[in-house]
CSV table of C-alpha atoms in Angstrom, one decimal:
chain,number,residue,atom,x,y,z
R,1,MET,CA,-17.1,-1.6,16.6
R,2,ASN,CA,-18.9,-4.5,14.8
R,3,ILE,CA,-18.6,-5.0,11.0
R,4,ILE,CA,-21.7,-2.9,10.1
R,5,GLU,CA,-20.4,0.0,12.2
R,6,ILE,CA,-16.9,-0.3,10.6
R,7,ILE,CA,-18.4,-0.3,7.1
R,8,GLU,CA,-20.8,2.6,7.9
R,9,SER,CA,-18.0,4.8,9.3
R,10,ASN,CA,-15.8,4.4,6.2
R,11,LYS,CA,-17.1,6.1,3.1
R,12,ILE,CA,-14.8,4.3,0.7
R,13,ILE,CA,-15.6,0.8,2.0
R,14,LYS,CA,-19.3,1.6,2.4
R,15,LYS,CA,-19.4,2.5,-1.4
R,16,MET,CA,-17.6,-0.8,-2.2
R,17,LEU,CA,-20.0,-2.9,-0.2
R,18,LYS,CA,-23.2,-1.0,-0.9
R,19,ASP,CA,-24.8,-3.9,-2.9
R,20,CYS,CA,-23.2,-6.7,-1.0
R,21,PRO,CA,-26.0,-9.3,-0.2
R,22,TYR,CA,-26.9,-9.6,3.5
R,23,ASN,CA,-26.0,-13.3,3.6
R,24,VAL,CA,-22.5,-12.4,2.5
R,25,LEU,CA,-22.3,-9.2,4.5
R,26,ASP,CA,-22.5,-11.1,7.8
R,27,LYS,CA,-19.5,-13.2,6.8
R,28,TRP,CA,-17.1,-10.3,7.1
R,29,GLU,CA,-14.7,-10.2,10.1
R,30,SER,CA,-12.4,-7.5,11.5
R,31,MET,CA,-8.7,-8.0,12.0
R,32,ASN,CA,-6.0,-5.8,13.6
R,33,TYR,CA,-2.2,-6.1,13.2
R,34,SER,CA,0.6,-4.1,14.8
R,35,LYS,CA,3.3,-2.4,12.8
R,36,GLY,CA,5.9,-4.9,11.5
R,37,GLN,CA,3.6,-7.9,11.6
R,38,ILE,CA,3.3,-10.1,8.6
R,39,ILE,CA,-0.4,-10.4,7.6
R,40,CYS,CA,0.2,-12.9,4.8
R,41,HIS,CA,3.4,-14.8,4.0
R,42,GLN,CA,4.8,-15.2,0.5
R,43,ASP,CA,4.3,-18.7,-1.0
R,44,MET,CA,1.5,-19.6,1.5
R,45,LYS,CA,-2.2,-20.1,0.8
R,46,TYR,CA,-4.9,-18.0,2.5
R,47,GLU,CA,-8.6,-18.5,2.1
R,48,TYR,CA,-9.5,-14.8,2.5
R,49,PHE,CA,-10.0,-11.6,0.6
R,50,TYR,CA,-8.9,-8.5,2.6
R,51,ILE,CA,-9.8,-4.7,2.5
R,52,ILE,CA,-7.8,-2.2,4.4
R,53,VAL,CA,-9.9,-0.1,6.8
R,54,SER,CA,-7.0,2.1,8.2
R,55,GLY,CA,-3.2,2.1,8.1
R,56,TYR,CA,-0.7,1.1,5.5
R,57,ALA,CA,0.5,-2.3,4.1
R,58,ASN,CA,3.7,-3.1,2.4
R,59,ILE,CA,3.4,-5.5,-0.5
R,60,CYS,CA,6.8,-7.0,-0.8
R,61,ILE,CA,8.7,-9.8,-2.5
R,62,ASN,CA,11.3,-11.8,-0.6
R,63,GLY,CA,14.2,-13.2,-2.7
R,64,GLU,CA,16.1,-16.4,-2.1
R,65,ASN,CA,19.2,-14.3,-1.3
R,66,GLY,CA,17.4,-12.7,1.7
R,67,LYS,CA,16.7,-9.4,0.0
R,68,LYS,CA,13.3,-7.8,0.2
R,69,TYR,CA,11.7,-5.6,-2.5
R,70,SER,CA,8.7,-3.4,-1.8
R,71,GLN,CA,6.4,-3.6,-4.8
R,72,ALA,CA,3.7,-1.3,-3.6
R,73,ILE,CA,2.2,0.5,-0.5
R,74,TYR,CA,-1.5,0.0,0.0
R,75,LYS,CA,-3.7,2.2,2.1
R,76,LYS,CA,-7.4,2.6,3.2
R,77,GLY,CA,-9.8,1.2,0.6
R,78,ASP,CA,-7.2,-0.9,-1.1
R,79,TYR,CA,-7.6,-4.7,-1.1
R,80,PHE,CA,-5.5,-7.8,-1.6
R,81,GLY,CA,-5.9,-11.5,-2.0
R,82,GLU,CA,-8.0,-11.2,-5.2
R,83,LEU,CA,-5.3,-12.6,-7.5
R,84,GLU,CA,-4.8,-15.7,-5.5
R,85,ILE,CA,-8.3,-16.4,-4.3
R,86,PHE,CA,-9.9,-17.4,-7.7
R,87,ASP,CA,-7.6,-20.3,-8.3
R,88,ASN,CA,-6.6,-20.9,-4.7
R,89,LYS,CA,-3.0,-20.1,-5.3
R,90,PRO,CA,-0.2,-19.3,-2.8
R,91,TYR,CA,0.6,-15.6,-2.3
R,92,GLY,CA,3.2,-14.2,-4.8
R,93,CYS,CA,4.2,-11.5,-2.2
R,94,SER,CA,4.2,-11.0,1.5
R,95,ILE,CA,1.8,-8.5,3.1
R,96,GLU,CA,3.4,-6.6,5.9
R,97,ALA,CA,1.9,-4.0,8.3
R,98,LEU,CA,3.8,-0.8,7.6
R,99,THR,CA,1.9,0.9,10.4
R,100,ASP,CA,-0.7,-0.4,12.8
R,101,ILE,CA,-3.5,-1.6,10.5
R,102,GLN,CA,-7.1,-2.6,10.6
R,103,LEU,CA,-8.6,-4.9,8.0
R,104,ILE,CA,-11.8,-6.6,7.2
R,105,ARG,CA,-11.7,-10.0,5.5
R,106,ILE,CA,-14.1,-12.5,4.0
R,107,ASN,CA,-13.6,-16.2,3.2
R,108,ARG,CA,-13.1,-17.5,-0.3
R,109,GLU,CA,-16.5,-19.2,-0.6
R,110,SER,CA,-18.4,-16.1,0.4
R,111,PHE,CA,-16.2,-13.9,-1.8
R,112,LEU,CA,-17.0,-16.0,-4.9
R,113,LYS,CA,-20.7,-15.8,-4.1
R,114,TRP,CA,-20.4,-12.0,-3.7
R,115,ILE,CA,-18.6,-11.6,-7.1
R,116,ASP,CA,-21.3,-13.7,-8.7
R,117,LYS,CA,-24.3,-11.7,-7.3
R,118,ASP,CA,-22.9,-8.1,-7.1
R,119,ARG,CA,-22.4,-6.4,-10.5
R,120,HIS,CA,-21.3,-3.2,-8.8
R,121,PHE,CA,-18.5,-4.8,-7.0
R,122,SER,CA,-17.4,-7.0,-10.0
R,123,LEU,CA,-17.1,-3.7,-12.0
R,124,HIS,CA,-15.1,-2.1,-9.1
R,125,ILE,CA,-12.7,-5.1,-9.1
R,126,MET,CA,-12.2,-4.9,-12.8
R,127,LYS,CA,-11.6,-1.1,-12.8
R,128,THR,CA,-9.2,-1.1,-9.8
R,129,LEU,CA,-7.3,-4.1,-11.1
R,130,CYS,CA,-6.8,-2.3,-14.4
R,131,HIS,CA,-5.7,0.8,-12.5
R,132,ASN,CA,-3.2,-1.2,-10.4
R,133,PHE,CA,-1.6,-2.9,-13.4
R,134,TYR,CA,-1.4,0.5,-15.1
R,135,THR,CA,0.3,1.9,-12.0
R,136,LEU,CA,2.8,-1.0,-11.7
R,137,SER,CA,3.7,-0.6,-15.4
R,138,LYS,CA,4.4,3.1,-14.8
R,139,VAL,CA,6.5,2.4,-11.8
R,140,ALA,CA,8.5,-0.2,-13.7
R,141,GLY,CA,9.1,2.4,-16.4
R,142,GLU,CA,10.1,5.1,-13.9
R,143,ASN,CA,12.5,2.7,-12.2
R,144,THR,CA,14.3,2.3,-15.6
R,145,LEU,CA,14.0,5.8,-16.9
R,146,TYR,CA,14.3,8.1,-13.9
R,147,SER,CA,16.9,8.9,-11.3
R,148,LEU,CA,16.8,7.5,-7.8
R,149,LYS,CA,16.5,11.1,-6.5
R,150,TYR,CA,13.3,11.7,-8.5
R,151,ARG,CA,11.8,8.4,-7.2
R,152,ILE,CA,12.6,9.2,-3.6
R,153,CYS,CA,11.2,12.8,-3.9
R,154,ASN,CA,8.1,11.4,-5.6
R,155,TYR,CA,7.6,8.8,-2.9
R,156,LEU,CA,8.1,11.2,0.0
R,157,LEU,CA,5.5,13.5,-1.5
R,158,TYR,CA,3.1,10.6,-2.0
R,159,ARG,CA,3.4,9.7,1.7
R,160,THR,CA,2.7,13.2,3.0
R,161,ASP,CA,-1.0,12.5,3.5
R,162,SER,CA,0.0,9.9,6.1
R,163,GLY,CA,2.4,12.2,7.8
R,164,VAL,CA,2.0,14.1,11.1
R,165,LYS,CA,2.3,17.8,11.0
R,166,SER,CA,4.5,19.5,13.5
R,167,SER,CA,6.3,22.9,14.0
R,168,THR,CA,9.3,21.5,12.1
R,169,GLY,CA,7.4,20.1,9.1
R,170,ILE,CA,5.6,16.8,8.1
R,171,GLN,CA,6.9,13.7,9.8
R,172,ILE,CA,6.7,10.5,7.8
R,173,ASP,CA,7.0,7.1,9.5
R,174,ILE,CA,9.6,5.6,7.3
R,175,ASN,CA,13.3,4.8,7.6
R,176,LYS,CA,16.3,4.2,5.3
R,177,GLU,CA,15.9,0.4,5.3
R,178,GLN,CA,12.3,0.7,4.1
R,179,LEU,CA,13.4,3.0,1.3
R,180,SER,CA,16.1,0.6,0.3
R,181,GLU,CA,13.5,-2.1,0.0
R,182,GLN,CA,11.0,0.2,-1.8
R,183,PHE,CA,13.5,0.9,-4.6
R,184,ALA,CA,15.5,-2.3,-4.6
R,185,VAL,CA,18.8,-0.4,-4.2
R,186,THR,CA,21.6,-0.4,-1.6
R,187,SER,CA,21.4,1.6,1.6
R,188,ARG,CA,24.4,3.5,0.5
R,189,SER,CA,22.5,4.8,-2.6
R,190,ILE,CA,19.6,5.8,-0.4
R,191,ASN,CA,21.8,7.6,2.1
R,192,ARG,CA,23.5,9.6,-0.6
R,193,VAL,CA,20.2,11.0,-1.9
R,194,LEU,CA,18.8,11.7,1.6
R,195,GLN,CA,22.0,13.5,2.5
R,196,GLN,CA,21.7,15.7,-0.5
R,197,LEU,CA,18.1,16.6,0.4
R,198,LYS,CA,19.1,17.2,4.0
R,199,GLU,CA,22.0,19.5,3.1
R,200,SER,CA,19.5,21.5,0.9
R,201,LYS,CA,17.3,21.8,4.1
R,202,LEU,CA,14.4,20.1,2.4
R,203,ILE,CA,14.2,17.2,4.9
R,204,ASP,CA,15.5,15.9,8.2
R,205,VAL,CA,16.4,12.3,8.7
R,206,SER,CA,16.0,10.2,11.9
R,207,ASN,CA,16.3,6.5,12.6
R,208,ASN,CA,12.6,5.8,12.4
R,209,TYR,CA,11.2,8.7,10.4
R,210,ILE,CA,11.8,11.4,7.8
R,211,THR,CA,10.6,15.0,8.3
R,212,ILE,CA,9.7,17.1,5.2
R,213,ILE,CA,10.8,20.6,6.1
R,214,ASP,CA,10.0,22.4,2.8
R,215,ILE,CA,7.4,20.6,0.8
R,216,ASN,CA,7.3,23.3,-2.0
R,217,GLU,CA,11.1,23.0,-2.6
R,218,LEU,CA,10.8,19.2,-2.5
R,219,LYS,CA,8.3,19.4,-5.3
R,220,LYS,CA,10.7,21.6,-7.3
R,221,GLN,CA,13.5,19.1,-6.8
R,222,GLU,CA,11.2,16.3,-7.9
R,223,LYS,CA,10.6,18.1,-11.2
R,224,ILE,CA,14.2,19.0,-11.7
R,225,SER,CA,15.5,15.5,-10.9
R,226,LYS,CA,12.9,13.9,-13.3
R,227,ASN,CA,14.9,15.3,-16.2
R,228,GLU,CA,18.4,14.5,-14.9
């Protein structure tokens, strides 16, 4: 599909770009990445603003000690590159394809022209940036206040919309290592919680995915563990 077809077939992106000037619209290009590929590297500069068309991206920070911390998971309609592009700064995080992913991107010069001419998009950027900072603040608070069990239950429930339904439950494409990165804790801590949920017959754990067997009971465990 060409760029116009991609935009027209995606309601979220079509709404974002509805007032994009035509001389900016034809500057967009489509990009595809396979699961595990790094889209943008931490501490490197990129002259593009990106919007996710399909798939999931892991926004992660790599420490000097080799550890990786997942700051957020972005999905269809989310964007990145906006924080760095205004002042032409290097990326503060790496952007990794958590699944096969399709993006559209636009160069810095065209992006700045778009922001200047399109009030609808400027307002969208402001609202979503405020929402993202609000969400990050809540996550930081939850990481301090709530148990790891609650955070894992909450995250698994969040990922159910990307899961594949089967006769045994909802299969989510995530492994223990990714959860360890997501919550910045040891694999041993992750394994302990997953084993508890598995023994309660709420989930099943494989090397490359987790299957939610009983979503209603998992929601109950989320509520209970929030107060532990």
